[in-house]
Amino acid sequence: MTQYTYDIVPDDFLALNIYFAENDPVVKKSIQKLRTGSTMLVFFGGLIFMLALNMFTPLAVVVYGVAAALVYKFMPKMLYRNMRKNVERTLKSASSKSICGEKTFTMDEKTCTLVGEEEHSTYEYTAFSKVVEDKQHCYLFLDDVSALIVPFRAFADEAGRSAFLAGISAKIEAAKAEKTPESTVDKPADGV
């Protein structure tokens, strides 16, 4: 049995949300649509406004072109800043205090357990869909949107982190291979 004890802080929860926003195809597509739509709205809306005021000039095209380029460039930063505020609000108003705080993650041969304040969850390794790491965290995804967070500070060193990642990945693969029935092919009877 292997055990890791660590604290989950609001920045860890935020990092998971940012990882999800940057890597989920649906979210990325939505952000790109919002970015493109806002840029077009600023540029063409500004030009239409200038036309309505009979003040349409080449200078207006340049000014609204620059404004549209700035919107396109800084829109993701604004969205991530809003995401940070929303995550902070969520954490402050959460009725369950199990999101952050001290956690103990224990791995045995068949299951892993996460224990923390108001939390005691046991998972079979087949429950995990994927294991992903970013710069400072390992995420054990249960489905497309929810994951357990294991920050790298839970490990004494790089070797400990590598051993954890190799160990949990092997256990997940082994559990999934064990669960998947081998295909059986009906063989014809002799003499037929």
mmCIF file of C-alpha atoms in Angstrom:
data_model
loop_
_atom_site.group_PDB
_atom_site.id
_atom_site.type_symbol
_atom_site.label_atom_id
_atom_site.label_comp_id
_atom_site.label_asym_id
_atom_site.label_seq_id
_atom_site.Cartn_x
_atom_site.Cartn_y
_atom_site.Cartn_z
ATOM 1 C CA MET A 1 0.000 0.000 0.000
ATOM 2 C CA THR A 2 1.330 3.431 -0.977
ATOM 3 C CA GLN A 3 0.132 6.646 0.665
ATOM 4 C CA TYR A 4 0.540 10.327 -0.213
ATOM 5 C CA THR A 5 -0.531 13.248 1.971
ATOM 6 C CA TYR A 6 -0.825 16.762 0.570
ATOM 7 C CA ASP A 7 -2.900 19.948 0.706
ATOM 8 C CA ILE A 8 -5.203 21.047 -2.093
ATOM 9 C CA VAL A 9 -5.285 24.852 -2.274
ATOM 10 C CA PRO A 10 -7.554 27.077 -4.398
ATOM 11 C CA ASP A 11 -4.799 27.477 -7.019
ATOM 12 C CA ASP A 12 -4.820 23.702 -7.581
ATOM 13 C CA PHE A 13 -8.552 23.740 -8.247
ATOM 14 C CA LEU A 14 -8.075 26.736 -10.556
ATOM 15 C CA ALA A 15 -5.255 24.942 -12.413
ATOM 16 C CA LEU A 16 -7.601 22.006 -13.114
ATOM 17 C CA ASN A 17 -10.239 24.362 -14.506
ATOM 18 C CA ILE A 18 -7.693 26.159 -16.692
ATOM 19 C CA TYR A 19 -6.269 22.847 -17.903
ATOM 20 C CA PHE A 20 -9.791 21.775 -18.827
ATOM 21 C CA ALA A 21 -10.546 25.061 -20.629
ATOM 22 C CA GLU A 22 -7.302 24.906 -22.597
ATOM 23 C CA ASN A 23 -7.613 21.247 -23.587
ATOM 24 C CA ASP A 24 -11.295 20.404 -23.958
ATOM 25 C CA PRO A 25 -12.256 20.672 -27.662
ATOM 26 C CA VAL A 26 -15.750 21.995 -26.930
ATOM 27 C CA VAL A 27 -14.496 24.734 -24.588
ATOM 28 C CA LYS A 28 -11.669 25.669 -26.968
ATOM 29 C CA LYS A 29 -14.162 25.958 -29.837
ATOM 30 C CA SER A 30 -16.499 28.097 -27.716
ATOM 31 C CA ILE A 31 -13.660 30.416 -26.706
ATOM 32 C CA GLN A 32 -12.557 30.760 -30.338
ATOM 33 C CA LYS A 33 -16.130 31.558 -31.445
ATOM 34 C CA LEU A 34 -16.464 34.167 -28.695
ATOM 35 C CA ARG A 35 -13.092 35.641 -29.605
ATOM 36 C CA THR A 36 -13.933 35.843 -33.321
ATOM 37 C CA GLY A 37 -17.454 37.150 -32.727
ATOM 38 C CA SER A 38 -16.271 39.872 -30.342
ATOM 39 C CA THR A 39 -13.564 40.942 -32.768
ATOM 40 C CA MET A 40 -16.020 41.201 -35.657
ATOM 41 C CA LEU A 41 -18.542 43.036 -33.487
ATOM 42 C CA VAL A 42 -15.976 45.668 -32.502
ATOM 43 C CA PHE A 43 -14.676 46.144 -36.038
ATOM 44 C CA PHE A 44 -17.883 46.069 -38.072
ATOM 45 C CA GLY A 45 -20.037 47.547 -35.299
ATOM 46 C CA GLY A 46 -17.645 50.479 -35.017
ATOM 47 C CA LEU A 47 -17.610 51.032 -38.778
ATOM 48 C CA ILE A 48 -21.403 50.890 -38.991
ATOM 49 C CA PHE A 49 -21.575 53.380 -36.117
ATOM 50 C CA MET A 50 -19.221 55.727 -37.997
ATOM 51 C CA LEU A 51 -21.317 55.340 -41.150
ATOM 52 C CA ALA A 52 -24.483 56.172 -39.204
ATOM 53 C CA LEU A 53 -22.823 59.350 -37.899
ATOM 54 C CA ASN A 54 -21.466 60.232 -41.371
ATOM 55 C CA MET A 55 -17.968 60.118 -39.902
ATOM 56 C CA PHE A 56 -16.641 57.149 -41.849
ATOM 57 C CA THR A 57 -12.999 57.828 -42.720
ATOM 58 C CA PRO A 58 -9.845 55.776 -43.281
ATOM 59 C CA LEU A 59 -8.823 56.797 -39.767
ATOM 60 C CA ALA A 60 -12.003 55.153 -38.387
ATOM 61 C CA VAL A 61 -11.092 51.930 -40.205
ATOM 62 C CA VAL A 62 -7.616 52.008 -38.636
ATOM 63 C CA VAL A 63 -8.926 52.833 -35.145
ATOM 64 C CA TYR A 64 -11.553 50.088 -35.163
ATOM 65 C CA GLY A 65 -9.097 47.663 -36.774
ATOM 66 C CA VAL A 66 -6.632 48.237 -33.926
ATOM 67 C CA ALA A 67 -9.437 47.953 -31.353
ATOM 68 C CA ALA A 68 -10.590 44.669 -32.918
ATOM 69 C CA ALA A 69 -7.020 43.301 -32.898
ATOM 70 C CA LEU A 70 -6.688 44.176 -29.199
ATOM 71 C CA VAL A 71 -9.973 42.439 -28.416
ATOM 72 C CA TYR A 72 -8.795 39.346 -30.306
ATOM 73 C CA LYS A 73 -5.438 39.322 -28.518
ATOM 74 C CA PHE A 74 -6.677 39.952 -24.965
ATOM 75 C CA MET A 75 -10.015 38.091 -24.978
ATOM 76 C CA PRO A 76 -8.516 34.813 -23.609
ATOM 77 C CA LYS A 77 -6.792 36.704 -20.772
ATOM 78 C CA MET A 78 -10.103 38.337 -19.844
ATOM 79 C CA LEU A 79 -11.883 34.974 -19.943
ATOM 80 C CA TYR A 80 -9.258 33.306 -17.722
ATOM 81 C CA ARG A 81 -9.396 36.232 -15.278
ATOM 82 C CA ASN A 82 -13.183 35.794 -15.090
ATOM 83 C CA MET A 83 -12.690 32.053 -14.660
ATOM 84 C CA ARG A 84 -10.346 32.698 -11.726
ATOM 85 C CA LYS A 85 -12.950 34.966 -10.083
ATOM 86 C CA ASN A 86 -15.694 32.394 -10.637
ATOM 87 C CA VAL A 87 -13.576 29.583 -9.159
ATOM 88 C CA GLU A 88 -12.747 31.764 -6.139
ATOM 89 C CA ARG A 89 -16.455 32.551 -5.666
ATOM 90 C CA THR A 90 -17.318 28.864 -5.980
ATOM 91 C CA LEU A 91 -14.777 27.925 -3.347
ATOM 92 C CA LYS A 92 -15.946 30.662 -0.953
ATOM 93 C CA SER A 93 -19.619 29.759 -1.275
ATOM 94 C CA ALA A 94 -19.229 25.973 -1.457
ATOM 95 C CA SER A 95 -21.430 24.194 1.051
ATOM 96 C CA SER A 96 -19.017 21.260 1.059
ATOM 97 C CA LYS A 97 -15.556 22.064 2.347
ATOM 98 C CA SER A 98 -14.118 18.911 0.771
ATOM 99 C CA ILE A 99 -12.749 20.694 -2.314
ATOM 100 C CA CYS A 100 -9.654 22.105 -0.628
ATOM 101 C CA GLY A 101 -7.679 21.085 2.441
ATOM 102 C CA GLU A 102 -5.495 18.182 3.493
ATOM 103 C CA LYS A 103 -5.915 14.989 1.466
ATOM 104 C CA THR A 104 -4.552 11.502 1.877
ATOM 105 C CA PHE A 105 -4.408 9.429 -1.297
ATOM 106 C CA THR A 106 -3.828 5.710 -0.726
ATOM 107 C CA MET A 107 -3.209 3.109 -3.429
ATOM 108 C CA ASP A 108 -3.515 -0.645 -2.931
ATOM 109 C CA GLU A 109 -3.719 -3.445 -5.495
ATOM 110 C CA LYS A 110 -7.410 -3.108 -6.454
ATOM 111 C CA THR A 111 -8.505 0.384 -5.346
ATOM 112 C CA CYS A 112 -7.346 3.817 -4.366
ATOM 113 C CA THR A 113 -8.852 5.944 -1.618
ATOM 114 C CA LEU A 114 -9.022 9.703 -1.168
ATOM 115 C CA VAL A 115 -9.651 10.938 2.363
ATOM 116 C CA GLY A 116 -10.056 14.578 3.368
ATOM 117 C CA GLU A 117 -12.339 16.891 5.285
ATOM 118 C CA GLU A 118 -15.933 15.720 4.717
ATOM 119 C CA GLU A 119 -14.631 13.263 2.130
ATOM 120 C CA HIS A 120 -13.862 9.560 2.019
ATOM 121 C CA SER A 121 -14.019 8.106 -1.475
ATOM 122 C CA THR A 122 -12.801 4.781 -2.801
ATOM 123 C CA TYR A 123 -12.281 4.181 -6.511
ATOM 124 C CA GLU A 124 -11.549 1.079 -8.484
ATOM 125 C CA TYR A 125 -8.814 1.740 -11.021
ATOM 126 C CA THR A 126 -11.290 1.121 -13.847
ATOM 127 C CA ALA A 127 -13.113 4.303 -12.754
ATOM 128 C CA PHE A 128 -10.333 6.467 -14.212
ATOM 129 C CA SER A 129 -10.574 7.417 -17.866
ATOM 130 C CA LYS A 130 -7.115 8.989 -18.156
ATOM 131 C CA VAL A 131 -4.107 10.296 -16.256
ATOM 132 C CA VAL A 132 -2.816 13.703 -17.319
ATOM 133 C CA GLU A 133 -0.096 15.963 -15.988
ATOM 134 C CA ASP A 134 0.525 19.679 -16.397
ATOM 135 C CA LYS A 135 3.420 21.730 -15.014
ATOM 136 C CA GLN A 136 2.564 21.189 -11.340
ATOM 137 C CA HIS A 137 -0.204 18.587 -11.092
ATOM 138 C CA CYS A 138 -1.339 15.111 -11.973
ATOM 139 C CA TYR A 139 -5.047 14.838 -12.818
ATOM 140 C CA LEU A 140 -6.804 11.502 -12.497
ATOM 141 C CA PHE A 141 -9.872 11.999 -14.694
ATOM 142 C CA LEU A 142 -12.987 10.075 -13.719
ATOM 143 C CA ASP A 143 -14.860 11.286 -16.796
ATOM 144 C CA ASP A 144 -14.508 14.143 -19.275
ATOM 145 C CA VAL A 145 -14.876 16.912 -16.667
ATOM 146 C CA SER A 146 -14.170 15.653 -13.139
ATOM 147 C CA ALA A 147 -10.778 14.652 -11.817
ATOM 148 C CA LEU A 148 -8.807 14.020 -8.673
ATOM 149 C CA ILE A 149 -5.921 16.463 -8.275
ATOM 150 C CA VAL A 150 -2.546 15.250 -7.030
ATOM 151 C CA PRO A 151 -0.093 18.171 -6.883
ATOM 152 C CA PHE A 152 3.559 17.390 -7.538
ATOM 153 C CA ARG A 153 4.437 18.777 -4.098
ATOM 154 C CA ALA A 154 2.962 15.514 -2.735
ATOM 155 C CA PHE A 155 6.153 13.769 -3.851
ATOM 156 C CA ALA A 156 9.570 14.052 -2.236
ATOM 157 C CA ASP A 157 11.322 14.340 -5.589
ATOM 158 C CA GLU A 158 11.106 13.751 -9.334
ATOM 159 C CA ALA A 159 11.733 10.021 -8.860
ATOM 160 C CA GLY A 160 8.769 9.794 -6.477
ATOM 161 C CA ARG A 161 6.544 11.584 -8.966
ATOM 162 C CA SER A 162 7.668 9.325 -11.812
ATOM 163 C CA ALA A 163 7.080 6.232 -9.683
ATOM 164 C CA PHE A 164 3.562 7.430 -8.803
ATOM 165 C CA LEU A 165 2.659 8.158 -12.425
ATOM 166 C CA ALA A 166 4.056 4.842 -13.646
ATOM 167 C CA GLY A 167 2.378 2.946 -10.813
ATOM 168 C CA ILE A 168 -1.082 4.436 -11.171
ATOM 169 C CA SER A 169 -0.992 4.231 -14.966
ATOM 170 C CA ALA A 170 -0.005 0.548 -14.789
ATOM 171 C CA LYS A 171 -2.752 -0.214 -12.264
ATOM 172 C CA ILE A 172 -5.374 1.550 -14.420
ATOM 173 C CA GLU A 173 -4.270 -0.293 -17.565
ATOM 174 C CA ALA A 174 -4.145 -3.649 -15.773
ATOM 175 C CA ALA A 175 -7.604 -3.138 -14.254
ATOM 176 C CA LYS A 176 -9.088 -2.187 -17.618
ATOM 177 C CA ALA A 177 -7.426 -5.152 -19.340
ATOM 178 C CA GLU A 178 -8.761 -7.450 -16.627
ATOM 179 C CA LYS A 179 -12.271 -6.052 -17.009
ATOM 180 C CA THR A 180 -12.350 -6.301 -20.821
ATOM 181 C CA PRO A 181 -13.437 -9.799 -21.776
ATOM 182 C CA GLU A 182 -11.302 -11.453 -24.392
ATOM 183 C CA SER A 183 -13.183 -12.059 -27.574
ATOM 184 C CA THR A 184 -14.050 -15.655 -28.111
ATOM 185 C CA VAL A 185 -14.413 -17.097 -31.548
ATOM 186 C CA ASP A 186 -16.757 -20.017 -32.048
ATOM 187 C CA LYS A 187 -14.854 -22.799 -33.703
ATOM 188 C CA PRO A 188 -16.732 -25.174 -35.951
ATOM 189 C CA ALA A 189 -17.063 -28.735 -34.717
ATOM 190 C CA ASP A 190 -14.759 -31.312 -36.316
ATOM 191 C CA GLY A 191 -16.160 -33.026 -39.374
ATOM 192 C CA VAL A 192 -18.506 -30.228 -40.352
#
